Short mmCIF file of C-alpha atoms in Angstrom, two decimals:
data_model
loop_
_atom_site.label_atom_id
_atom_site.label_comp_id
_atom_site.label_asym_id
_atom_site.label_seq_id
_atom_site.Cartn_x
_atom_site.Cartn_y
_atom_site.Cartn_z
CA UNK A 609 119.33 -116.37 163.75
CA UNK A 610 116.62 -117.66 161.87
CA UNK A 611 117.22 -119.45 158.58
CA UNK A 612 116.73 -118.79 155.24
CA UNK A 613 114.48 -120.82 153.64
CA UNK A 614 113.74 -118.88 150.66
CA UNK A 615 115.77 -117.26 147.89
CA UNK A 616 116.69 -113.12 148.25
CA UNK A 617 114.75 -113.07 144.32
CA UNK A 618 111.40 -114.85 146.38
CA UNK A 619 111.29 -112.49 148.91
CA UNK A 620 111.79 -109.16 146.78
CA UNK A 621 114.94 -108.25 148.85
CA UNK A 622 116.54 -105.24 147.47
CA UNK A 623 119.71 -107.25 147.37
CA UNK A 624 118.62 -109.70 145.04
CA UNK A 625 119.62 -106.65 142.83
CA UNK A 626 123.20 -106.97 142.33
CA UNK A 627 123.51 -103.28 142.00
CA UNK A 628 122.15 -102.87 145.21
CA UNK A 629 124.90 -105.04 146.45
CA UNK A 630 127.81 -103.24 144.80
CA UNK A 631 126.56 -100.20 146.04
CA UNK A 632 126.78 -101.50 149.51
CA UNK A 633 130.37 -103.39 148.76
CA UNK A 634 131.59 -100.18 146.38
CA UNK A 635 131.70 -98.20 150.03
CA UNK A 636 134.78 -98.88 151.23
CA UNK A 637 135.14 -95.52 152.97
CA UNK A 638 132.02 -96.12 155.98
CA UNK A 639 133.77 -99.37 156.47
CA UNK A 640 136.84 -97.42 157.17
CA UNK A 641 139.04 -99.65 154.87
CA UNK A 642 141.20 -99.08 151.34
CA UNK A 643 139.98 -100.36 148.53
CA UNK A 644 140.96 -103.82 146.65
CA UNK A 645 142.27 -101.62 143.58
CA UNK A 646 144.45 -99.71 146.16
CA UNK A 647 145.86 -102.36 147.13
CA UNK A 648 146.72 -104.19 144.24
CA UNK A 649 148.44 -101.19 142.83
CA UNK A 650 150.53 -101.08 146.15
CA UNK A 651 151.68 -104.24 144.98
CA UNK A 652 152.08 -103.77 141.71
CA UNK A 653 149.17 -106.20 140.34
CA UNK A 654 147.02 -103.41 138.93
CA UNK A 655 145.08 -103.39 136.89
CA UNK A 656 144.35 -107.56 137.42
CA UNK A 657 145.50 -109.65 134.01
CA UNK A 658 144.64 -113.22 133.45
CA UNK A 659 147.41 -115.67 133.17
CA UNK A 660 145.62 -118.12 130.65
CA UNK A 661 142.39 -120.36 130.52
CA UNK A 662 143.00 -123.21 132.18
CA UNK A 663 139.55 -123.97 134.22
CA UNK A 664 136.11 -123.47 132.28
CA UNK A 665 133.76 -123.11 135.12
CA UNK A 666 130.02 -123.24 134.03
CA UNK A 667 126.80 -122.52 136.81
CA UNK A 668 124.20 -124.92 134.90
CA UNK A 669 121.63 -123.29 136.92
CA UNK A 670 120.56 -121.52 139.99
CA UNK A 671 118.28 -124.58 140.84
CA UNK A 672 118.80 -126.32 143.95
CA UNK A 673 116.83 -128.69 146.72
CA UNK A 674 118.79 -126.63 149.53
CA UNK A 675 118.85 -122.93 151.04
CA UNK A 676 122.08 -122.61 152.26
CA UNK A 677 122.12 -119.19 154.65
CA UNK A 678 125.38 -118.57 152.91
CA UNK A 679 124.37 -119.19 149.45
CA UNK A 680 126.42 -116.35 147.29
CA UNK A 681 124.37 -118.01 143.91
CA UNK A 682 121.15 -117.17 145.88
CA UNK A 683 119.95 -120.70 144.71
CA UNK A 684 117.03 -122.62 145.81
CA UNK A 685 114.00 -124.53 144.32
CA UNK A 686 112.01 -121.60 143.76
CA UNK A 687 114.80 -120.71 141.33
CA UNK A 688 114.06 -121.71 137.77
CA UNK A 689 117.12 -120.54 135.72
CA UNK A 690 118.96 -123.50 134.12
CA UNK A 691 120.87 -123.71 131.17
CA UNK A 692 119.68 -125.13 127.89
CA UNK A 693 121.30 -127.80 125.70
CA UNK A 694 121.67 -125.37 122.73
CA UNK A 695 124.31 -123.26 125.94
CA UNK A 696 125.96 -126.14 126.96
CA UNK A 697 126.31 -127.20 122.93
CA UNK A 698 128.45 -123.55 123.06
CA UNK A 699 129.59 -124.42 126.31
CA UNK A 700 131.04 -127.63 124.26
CA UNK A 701 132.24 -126.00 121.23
CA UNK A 702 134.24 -123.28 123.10
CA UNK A 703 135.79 -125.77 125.51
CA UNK A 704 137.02 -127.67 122.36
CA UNK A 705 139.37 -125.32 120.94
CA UNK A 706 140.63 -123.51 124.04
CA UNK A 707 143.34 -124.47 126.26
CA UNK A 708 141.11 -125.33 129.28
CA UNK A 709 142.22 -128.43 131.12
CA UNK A 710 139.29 -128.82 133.67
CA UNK A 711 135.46 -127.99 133.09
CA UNK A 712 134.15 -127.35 136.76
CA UNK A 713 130.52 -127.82 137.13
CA UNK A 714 128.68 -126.49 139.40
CA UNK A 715 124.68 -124.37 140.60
CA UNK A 716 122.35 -124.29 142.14
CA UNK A 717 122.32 -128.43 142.30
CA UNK A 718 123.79 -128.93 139.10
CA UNK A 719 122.50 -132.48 138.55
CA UNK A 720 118.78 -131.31 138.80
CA UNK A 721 119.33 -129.55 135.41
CA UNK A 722 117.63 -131.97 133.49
CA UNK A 723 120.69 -132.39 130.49
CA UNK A 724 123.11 -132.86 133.19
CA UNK A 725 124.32 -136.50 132.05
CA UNK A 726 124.15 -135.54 129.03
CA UNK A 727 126.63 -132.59 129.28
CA UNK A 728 129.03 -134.38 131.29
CA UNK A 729 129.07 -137.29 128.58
CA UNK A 730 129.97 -135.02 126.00
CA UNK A 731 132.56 -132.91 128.19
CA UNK A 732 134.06 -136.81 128.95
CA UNK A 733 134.63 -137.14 125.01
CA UNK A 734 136.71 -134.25 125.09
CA UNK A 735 139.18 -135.67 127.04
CA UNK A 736 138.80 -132.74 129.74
CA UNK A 737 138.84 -132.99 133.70
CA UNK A 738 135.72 -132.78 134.98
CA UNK A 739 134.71 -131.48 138.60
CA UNK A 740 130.99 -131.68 139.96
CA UNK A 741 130.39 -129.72 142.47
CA UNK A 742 127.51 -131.67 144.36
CA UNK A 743 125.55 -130.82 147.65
CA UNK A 744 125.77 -134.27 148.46
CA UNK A 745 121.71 -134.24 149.40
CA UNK A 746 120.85 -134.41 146.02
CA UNK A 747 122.07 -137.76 146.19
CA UNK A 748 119.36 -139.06 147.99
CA UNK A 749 116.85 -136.51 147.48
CA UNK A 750 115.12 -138.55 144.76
CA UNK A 751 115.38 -142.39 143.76
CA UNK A 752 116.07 -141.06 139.98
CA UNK A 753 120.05 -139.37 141.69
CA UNK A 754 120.65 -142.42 143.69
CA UNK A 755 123.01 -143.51 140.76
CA UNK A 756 124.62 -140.54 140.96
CA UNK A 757 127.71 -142.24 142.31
CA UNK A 758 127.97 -144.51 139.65
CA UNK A 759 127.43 -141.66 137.19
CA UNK A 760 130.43 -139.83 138.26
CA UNK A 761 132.74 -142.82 138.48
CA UNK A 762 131.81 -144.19 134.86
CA UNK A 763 133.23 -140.69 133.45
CA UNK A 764 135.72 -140.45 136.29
CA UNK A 765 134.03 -137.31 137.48
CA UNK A 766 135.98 -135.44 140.25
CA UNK A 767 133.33 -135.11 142.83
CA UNK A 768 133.91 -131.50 145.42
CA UNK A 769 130.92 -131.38 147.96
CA UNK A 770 129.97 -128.98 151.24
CA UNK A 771 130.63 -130.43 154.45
CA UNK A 772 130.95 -127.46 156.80
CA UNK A 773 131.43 -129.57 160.12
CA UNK A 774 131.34 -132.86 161.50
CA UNK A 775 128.19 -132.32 163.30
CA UNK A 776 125.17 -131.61 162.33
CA UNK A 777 124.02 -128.75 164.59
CA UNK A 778 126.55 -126.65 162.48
CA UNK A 779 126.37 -127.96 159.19
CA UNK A 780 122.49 -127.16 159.63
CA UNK A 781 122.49 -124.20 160.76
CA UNK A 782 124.10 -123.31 157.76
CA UNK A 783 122.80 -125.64 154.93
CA UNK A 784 119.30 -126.78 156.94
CA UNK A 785 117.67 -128.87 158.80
CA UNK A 786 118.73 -132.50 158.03
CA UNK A 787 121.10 -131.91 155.94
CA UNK A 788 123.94 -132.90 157.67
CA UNK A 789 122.15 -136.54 158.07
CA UNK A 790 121.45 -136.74 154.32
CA UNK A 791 125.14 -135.79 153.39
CA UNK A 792 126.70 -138.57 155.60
CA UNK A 793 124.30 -141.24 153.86
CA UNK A 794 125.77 -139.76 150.57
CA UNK A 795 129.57 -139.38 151.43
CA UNK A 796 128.82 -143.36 152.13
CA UNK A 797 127.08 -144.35 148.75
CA UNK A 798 130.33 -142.42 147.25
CA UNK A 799 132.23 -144.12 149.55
CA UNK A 800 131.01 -147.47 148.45
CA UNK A 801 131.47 -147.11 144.73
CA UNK A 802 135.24 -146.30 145.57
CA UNK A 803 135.05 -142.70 145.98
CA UNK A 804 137.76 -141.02 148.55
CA UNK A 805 139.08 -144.51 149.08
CA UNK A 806 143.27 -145.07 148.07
CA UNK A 807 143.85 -145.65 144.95
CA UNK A 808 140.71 -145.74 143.70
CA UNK A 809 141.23 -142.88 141.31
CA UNK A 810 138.08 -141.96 142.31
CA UNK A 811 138.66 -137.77 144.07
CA UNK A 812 136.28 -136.85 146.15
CA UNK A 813 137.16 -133.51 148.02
CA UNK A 814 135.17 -131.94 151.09
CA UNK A 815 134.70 -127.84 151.06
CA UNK A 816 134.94 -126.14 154.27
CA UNK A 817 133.45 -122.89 154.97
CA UNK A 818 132.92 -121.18 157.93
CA UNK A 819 129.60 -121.13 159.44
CA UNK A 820 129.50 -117.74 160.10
CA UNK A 821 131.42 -114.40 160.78
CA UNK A 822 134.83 -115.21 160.55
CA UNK A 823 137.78 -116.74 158.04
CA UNK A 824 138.53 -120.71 158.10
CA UNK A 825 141.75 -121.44 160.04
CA UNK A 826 144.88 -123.81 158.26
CA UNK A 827 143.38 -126.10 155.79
CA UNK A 828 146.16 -128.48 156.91
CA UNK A 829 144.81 -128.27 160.72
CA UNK A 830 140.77 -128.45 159.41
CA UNK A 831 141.44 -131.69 157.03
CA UNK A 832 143.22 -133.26 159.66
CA UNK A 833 140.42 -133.07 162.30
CA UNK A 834 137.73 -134.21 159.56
CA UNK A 835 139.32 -137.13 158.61
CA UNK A 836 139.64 -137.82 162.15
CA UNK A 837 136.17 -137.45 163.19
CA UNK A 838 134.93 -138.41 159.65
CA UNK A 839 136.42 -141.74 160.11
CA UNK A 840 136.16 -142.84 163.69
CA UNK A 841 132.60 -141.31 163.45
CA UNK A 842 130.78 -142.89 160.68
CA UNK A 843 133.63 -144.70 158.68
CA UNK A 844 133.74 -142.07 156.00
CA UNK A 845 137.13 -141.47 154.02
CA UNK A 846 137.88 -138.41 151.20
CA UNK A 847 140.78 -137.08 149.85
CA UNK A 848 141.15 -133.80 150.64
CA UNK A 849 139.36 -130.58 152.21
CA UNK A 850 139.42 -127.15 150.97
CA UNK A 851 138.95 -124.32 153.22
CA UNK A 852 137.07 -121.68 151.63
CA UNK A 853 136.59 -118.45 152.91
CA UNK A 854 132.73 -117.02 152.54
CA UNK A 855 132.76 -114.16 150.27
CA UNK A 856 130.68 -111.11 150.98
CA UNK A 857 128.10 -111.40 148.14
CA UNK A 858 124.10 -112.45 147.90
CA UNK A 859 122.92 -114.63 151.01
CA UNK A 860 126.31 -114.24 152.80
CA UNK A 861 126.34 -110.33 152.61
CA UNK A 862 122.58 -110.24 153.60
CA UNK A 863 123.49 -112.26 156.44
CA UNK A 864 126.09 -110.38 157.42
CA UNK A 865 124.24 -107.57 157.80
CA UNK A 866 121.41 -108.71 159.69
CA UNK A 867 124.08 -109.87 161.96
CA UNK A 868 125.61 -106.67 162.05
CA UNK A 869 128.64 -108.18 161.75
CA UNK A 870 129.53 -106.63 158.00
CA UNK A 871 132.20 -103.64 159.13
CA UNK A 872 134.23 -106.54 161.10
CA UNK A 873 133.91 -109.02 158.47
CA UNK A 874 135.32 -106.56 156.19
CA UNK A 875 137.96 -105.24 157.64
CA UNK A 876 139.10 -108.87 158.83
CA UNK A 877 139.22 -109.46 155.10
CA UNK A 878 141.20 -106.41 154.26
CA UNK A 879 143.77 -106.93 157.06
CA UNK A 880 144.39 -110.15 156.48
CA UNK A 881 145.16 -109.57 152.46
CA UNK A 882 147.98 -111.53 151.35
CA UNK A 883 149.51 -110.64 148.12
CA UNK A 884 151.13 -113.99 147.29
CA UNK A 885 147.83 -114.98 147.34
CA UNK A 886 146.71 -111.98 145.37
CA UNK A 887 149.17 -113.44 142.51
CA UNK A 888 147.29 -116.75 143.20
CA UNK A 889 144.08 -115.38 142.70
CA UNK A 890 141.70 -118.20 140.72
CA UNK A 891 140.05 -115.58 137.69
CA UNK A 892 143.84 -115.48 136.54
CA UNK A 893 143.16 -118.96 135.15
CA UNK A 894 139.51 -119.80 135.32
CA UNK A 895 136.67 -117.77 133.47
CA UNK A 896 132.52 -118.58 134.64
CA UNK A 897 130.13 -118.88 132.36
CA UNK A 898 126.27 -117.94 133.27
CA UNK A 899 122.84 -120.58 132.81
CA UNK A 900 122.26 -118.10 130.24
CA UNK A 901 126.11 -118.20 128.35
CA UNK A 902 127.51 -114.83 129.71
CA UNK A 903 130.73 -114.96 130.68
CA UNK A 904 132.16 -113.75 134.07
CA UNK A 905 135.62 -113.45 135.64
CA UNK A 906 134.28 -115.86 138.60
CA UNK A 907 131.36 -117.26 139.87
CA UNK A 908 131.07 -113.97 142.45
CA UNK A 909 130.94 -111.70 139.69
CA UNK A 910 128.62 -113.60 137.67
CA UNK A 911 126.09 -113.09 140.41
CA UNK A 912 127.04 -109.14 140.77
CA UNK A 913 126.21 -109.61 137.42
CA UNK A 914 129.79 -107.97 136.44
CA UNK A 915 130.25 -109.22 133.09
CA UNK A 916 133.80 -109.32 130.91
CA UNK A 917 134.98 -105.76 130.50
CA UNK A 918 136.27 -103.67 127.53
CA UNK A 919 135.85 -104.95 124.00
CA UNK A 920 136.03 -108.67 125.30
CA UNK A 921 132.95 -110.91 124.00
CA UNK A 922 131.12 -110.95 126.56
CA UNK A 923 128.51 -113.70 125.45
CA UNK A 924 129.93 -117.49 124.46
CA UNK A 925 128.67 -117.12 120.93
CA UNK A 926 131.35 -114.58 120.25
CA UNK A 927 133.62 -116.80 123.07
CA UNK A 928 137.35 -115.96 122.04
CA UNK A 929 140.03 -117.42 124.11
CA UNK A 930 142.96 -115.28 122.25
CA UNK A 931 140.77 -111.88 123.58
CA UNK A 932 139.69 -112.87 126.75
CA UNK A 933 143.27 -113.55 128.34
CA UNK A 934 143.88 -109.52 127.16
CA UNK A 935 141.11 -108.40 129.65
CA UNK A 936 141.19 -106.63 132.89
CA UNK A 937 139.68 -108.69 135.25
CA UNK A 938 137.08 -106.55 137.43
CA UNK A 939 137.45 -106.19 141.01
CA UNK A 940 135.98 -104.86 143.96
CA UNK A 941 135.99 -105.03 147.35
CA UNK A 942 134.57 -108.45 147.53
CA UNK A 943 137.40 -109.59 145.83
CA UNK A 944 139.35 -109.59 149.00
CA UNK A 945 137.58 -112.64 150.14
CA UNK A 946 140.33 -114.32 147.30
CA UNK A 947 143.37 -112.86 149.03
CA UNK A 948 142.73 -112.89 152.67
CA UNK A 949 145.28 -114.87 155.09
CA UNK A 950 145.93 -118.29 152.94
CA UNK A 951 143.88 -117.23 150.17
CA UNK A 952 140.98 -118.55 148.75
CA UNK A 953 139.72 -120.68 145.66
CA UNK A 954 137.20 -122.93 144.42
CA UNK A 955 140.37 -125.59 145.10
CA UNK A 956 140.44 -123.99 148.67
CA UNK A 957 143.48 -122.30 149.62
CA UNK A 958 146.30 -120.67 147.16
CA UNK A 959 149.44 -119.51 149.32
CA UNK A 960 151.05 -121.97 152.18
CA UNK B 368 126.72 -91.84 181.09
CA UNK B 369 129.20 -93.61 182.38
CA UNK B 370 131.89 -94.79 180.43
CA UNK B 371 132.46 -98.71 180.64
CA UNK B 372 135.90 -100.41 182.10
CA UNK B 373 135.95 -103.10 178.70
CA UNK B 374 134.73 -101.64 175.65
CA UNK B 375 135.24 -103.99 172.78
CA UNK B 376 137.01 -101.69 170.40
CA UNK B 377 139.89 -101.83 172.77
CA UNK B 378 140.83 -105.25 171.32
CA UNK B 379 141.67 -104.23 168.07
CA UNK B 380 144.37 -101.85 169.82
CA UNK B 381 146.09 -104.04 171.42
CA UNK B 382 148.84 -103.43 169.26
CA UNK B 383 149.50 -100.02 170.06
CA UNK B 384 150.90 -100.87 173.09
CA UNK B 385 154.61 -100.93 171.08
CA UNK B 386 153.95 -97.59 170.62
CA UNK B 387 155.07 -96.91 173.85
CA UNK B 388 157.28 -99.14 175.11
CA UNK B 389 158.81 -100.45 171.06
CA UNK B 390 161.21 -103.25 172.75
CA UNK B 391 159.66 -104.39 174.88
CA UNK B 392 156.04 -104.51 173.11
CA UNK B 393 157.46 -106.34 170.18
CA UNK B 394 159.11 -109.02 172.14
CA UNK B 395 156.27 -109.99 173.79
CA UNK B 396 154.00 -109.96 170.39
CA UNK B 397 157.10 -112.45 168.80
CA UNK B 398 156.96 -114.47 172.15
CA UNK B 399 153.07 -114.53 171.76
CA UNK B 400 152.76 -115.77 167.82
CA UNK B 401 155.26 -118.53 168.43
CA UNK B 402 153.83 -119.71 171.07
CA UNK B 403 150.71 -120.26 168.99
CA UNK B 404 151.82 -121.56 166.28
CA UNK B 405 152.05 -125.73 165.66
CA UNK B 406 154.33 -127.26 167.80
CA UNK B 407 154.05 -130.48 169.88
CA UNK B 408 150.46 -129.15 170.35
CA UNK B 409 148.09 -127.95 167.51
CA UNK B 410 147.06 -124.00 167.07
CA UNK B 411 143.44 -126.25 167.92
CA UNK B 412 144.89 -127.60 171.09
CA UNK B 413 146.20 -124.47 172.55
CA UNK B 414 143.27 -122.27 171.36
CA UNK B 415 141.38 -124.27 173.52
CA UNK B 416 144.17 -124.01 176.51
CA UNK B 417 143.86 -120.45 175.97
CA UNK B 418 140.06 -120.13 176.08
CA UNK B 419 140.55 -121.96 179.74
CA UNK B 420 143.24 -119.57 180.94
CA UNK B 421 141.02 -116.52 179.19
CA UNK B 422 138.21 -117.95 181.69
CA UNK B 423 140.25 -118.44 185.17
CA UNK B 424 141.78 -114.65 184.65
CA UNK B 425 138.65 -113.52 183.74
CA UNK B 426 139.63 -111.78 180.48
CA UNK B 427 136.90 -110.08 178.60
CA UNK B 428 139.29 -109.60 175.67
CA UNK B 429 140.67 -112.84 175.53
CA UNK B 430 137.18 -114.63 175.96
CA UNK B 431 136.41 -112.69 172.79
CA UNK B 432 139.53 -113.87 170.80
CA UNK B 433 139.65 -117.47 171.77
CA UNK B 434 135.76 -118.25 171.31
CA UNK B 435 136.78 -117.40 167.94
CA UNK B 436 139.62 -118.62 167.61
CA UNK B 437 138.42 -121.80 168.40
CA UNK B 438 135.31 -121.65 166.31
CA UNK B 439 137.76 -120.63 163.20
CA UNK B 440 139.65 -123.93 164.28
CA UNK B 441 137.27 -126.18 164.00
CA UNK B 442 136.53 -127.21 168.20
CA UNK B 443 132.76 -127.86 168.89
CA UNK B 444 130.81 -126.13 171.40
CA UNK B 445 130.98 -129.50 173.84
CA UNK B 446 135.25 -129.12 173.61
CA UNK B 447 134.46 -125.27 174.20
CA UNK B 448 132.71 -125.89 177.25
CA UNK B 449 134.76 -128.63 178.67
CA UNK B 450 137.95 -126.66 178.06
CA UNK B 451 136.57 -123.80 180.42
CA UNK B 452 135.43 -126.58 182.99
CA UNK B 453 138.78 -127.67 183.37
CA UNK B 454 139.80 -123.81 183.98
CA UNK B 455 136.69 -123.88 186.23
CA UNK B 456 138.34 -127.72 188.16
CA UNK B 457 141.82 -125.72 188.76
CA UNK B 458 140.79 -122.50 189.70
CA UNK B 459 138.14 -124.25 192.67
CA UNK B 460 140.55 -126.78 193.52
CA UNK B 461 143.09 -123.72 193.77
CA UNK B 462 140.64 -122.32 196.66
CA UNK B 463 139.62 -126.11 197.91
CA UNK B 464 143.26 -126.63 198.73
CA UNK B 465 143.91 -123.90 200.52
CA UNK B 466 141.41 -125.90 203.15
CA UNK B 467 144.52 -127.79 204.22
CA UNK B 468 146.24 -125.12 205.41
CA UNK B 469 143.18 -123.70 207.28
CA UNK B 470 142.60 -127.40 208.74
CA UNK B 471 146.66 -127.32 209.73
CA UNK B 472 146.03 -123.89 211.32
CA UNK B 473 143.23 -125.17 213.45
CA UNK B 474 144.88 -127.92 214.43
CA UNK B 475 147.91 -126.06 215.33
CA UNK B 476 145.67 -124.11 217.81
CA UNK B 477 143.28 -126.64 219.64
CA UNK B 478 144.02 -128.40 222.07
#
């Protein structure tokens, strides 16, 4: 299959329209499958409540120097929405008197948002965990990101990158050309300023998703073989993988169906639902905030564009932590992407 | 038309088989998902036993399954195809073998 190598927004697909994609995802009956809310009242879990704010996720942009085939942001350079300082100033100001204990950054490329450092510096004087999520290319895409590494170290930045495979004819298929080579240049500049290595302090954690139709196996089994051929292959050590499962939303779902491979995909999803990892689900205890300071259950419904629901503010000027936990989180049949077989999270898998 | 032997659909039954024979069907599917889980070999290692074996009996279904299965597992296509040549090694040297009893049998006969 070819790839893509522009954005769904660049070529005028009809599913850069998020209601064009709930209205294919909302249709649970042709798929021949119940629906997420059915099942969650089966067990009991309906309608979904937060537990409380622990992880602030914000997408600083929908800029990136990839096209991932999979991309559910439906990022790329031709993408120009980034958040502004005056957001990230709210972004700042909400963190400070919530009970979030990790800020989770992530895009589009979030470093190419031009008050990057400068966000992460003042999310460091909070005293808060920080996580970048980085495509690892980024780190060599330009001589101005090649200090990158010793960025994230000087504020102790916990670094989560994309590595779908150990070879490059899969991790390009599904990232592009070259990119495979690029990331293993970067996984060794983190390498070398003490990143993945014992005792460094330093985390740096590999995401696995499949590249294609079907749901990651044991993350125990995957992390095993990585660091295997990671190591004995180019010398490269992290700390741990997360399997991620692909969730049926922008890129993914148009490339699912181009495949024709949708109906399957779907109803592997919704026989494999777990319910202890339907408790474990991560927009109990995370909320995502937009480049433009809307505020989401998760990063999937940001780009359905499914803001907060009921009376809860709904922008981060009116951000409320109290009123937010009170919400019903909304759900659809995406959502089983979360709760199928080990479950699913931006920290990989939630029930062993 | 005529109606194929292997249609793909028939997979995803495979189940039902309990339905008639309940015993007997749900001991095997026990035997089957111990089997396959991690033991002395990985669910990685015997995926790619079971591609093989799906090969030599020449098992639609099961070539289905395990090319999955061991995509989902994380083997590469070289492992893939190497796993099925060693099906391929077995199953010809099964035939090749047999050569020694067809020498013996000559033998036995000429003079």
């Amino acid at each position: 299959m070819a790839l893509a190598t522009k954005s769904l927004a660049s070529r005028q697909s009809d599913l850069s329209n998020p209601k064009e994609q709930i209205k294919i995802l909302s249709d649970n009956e042709s798929v021949g499958v119940k629906s997420f809310t059915e099942k969650l009242q089966q067990i009991d879990l309906f309608p979904l409540k937060p537990t409380q704010l622990d992880i602030f996720q914000v997408n600083v942009g929908k800029m990136c120097n990839q096209v991932c085939k999979h991309c559910h942001v439906d990022a790329g350079p031709d993408r120009k929405e980034i958040m502004t300082k005056k957001t990230m100033q709210l972004c700042l100001d909400a963190i400070k008197n919530s009970t979030v204990h990790t800020v989770d950054l992530t895009g589009g490329a979030p470093e190419m948002n031009p008050d990057f450092r400068w966000f992460v510096e003042e999310i460091s004087k909070l005293g808060r965990k920080i996580i970048v999520r980085c495509n690892l290319t980024i780190i060599v895409a330009n001589p101005k990101y090649n200090d990158l590494p010793e960025f994230f170290k000087k504020h102790n930045v916990e670094v989560v990158s994309s590595l779908p495979y150990f070879s490059a004819k899969r991790t390009d298929s599904q990232r592009g050309e070259g990119v495979f080579e690029k990331s293993i240049k970067a996984l060794k500049m983190l390498n070398e300023v003490g990143y993945g290595k014992e005792d460094s302090g330093l985390i740096l954690n590999l995401v696995y998703n499949p590249t294609g139709a079907f749901l990651p196996a044991s993350q125990e089994g995957l992390e095993r073989e990585f660091k295997k051929k990671l190591r004995e292959g180019w010398g490269i050590e992290f700390n741990s993988l997360f399997a991620i499962t692909n969730i049926p939303v922008s890129r993914f779902l148009e490339y699912l169906i181009v495949s024709d491979n949708y109906e399957d995909y779907l109803t592997e999803l919704v026989n494999a639902f777990n319910p202890t990892a339907a408790l474990g689900v991560m927009c109990r205890n995370t909320i995502s905030v937009s480049w433009d300071g809307y505020l989401y259950d998760c990063d999937f419904n940001q780009m359905l564009d499914l803001k907060f629901s009921g009376s809860t503010p709904q922008h981060l000027k009116d951000f409320n932590d109290k009123k937010l936990v009170e919400r019903n989180i909304i759900i659809n049949q995406h959502c089983f992407g979360c709760t199928a077989g080990a479950g699913s999270s931006c920290g990989g898998e939630v029930a062993k | 038309m005529s109606k194929p032997y292997y249609v793909d659909e028939d997979l995803k039954k495979f189940g039902e088989i309990t339905e008639w024979q309940k015993e007997l069907g749900e001991k095997y599917f026990d035997y089957y998902a111990s089997v396959f889980k991690e033991g002395a070999l990985t669910e990685r290692e015997k995926a790619l036993i079971a591609l093989a074996v799906s090969h030599v009996v020449h098992c639609p279904y099961c070539i289905d399954a395990y090319s999955k299965d061991c995509v989902q597992k994380g083997c590469d296509e070289e492992q893939m195809m190497e796993a099925i040549h060693v099906g391929a090694a077995i199953q010809s040297g099964a035939t090749l073998v047999h050569g020694v009893q067809m020498m013996n049998k000559v033998k036995d006969i000429s003079m």
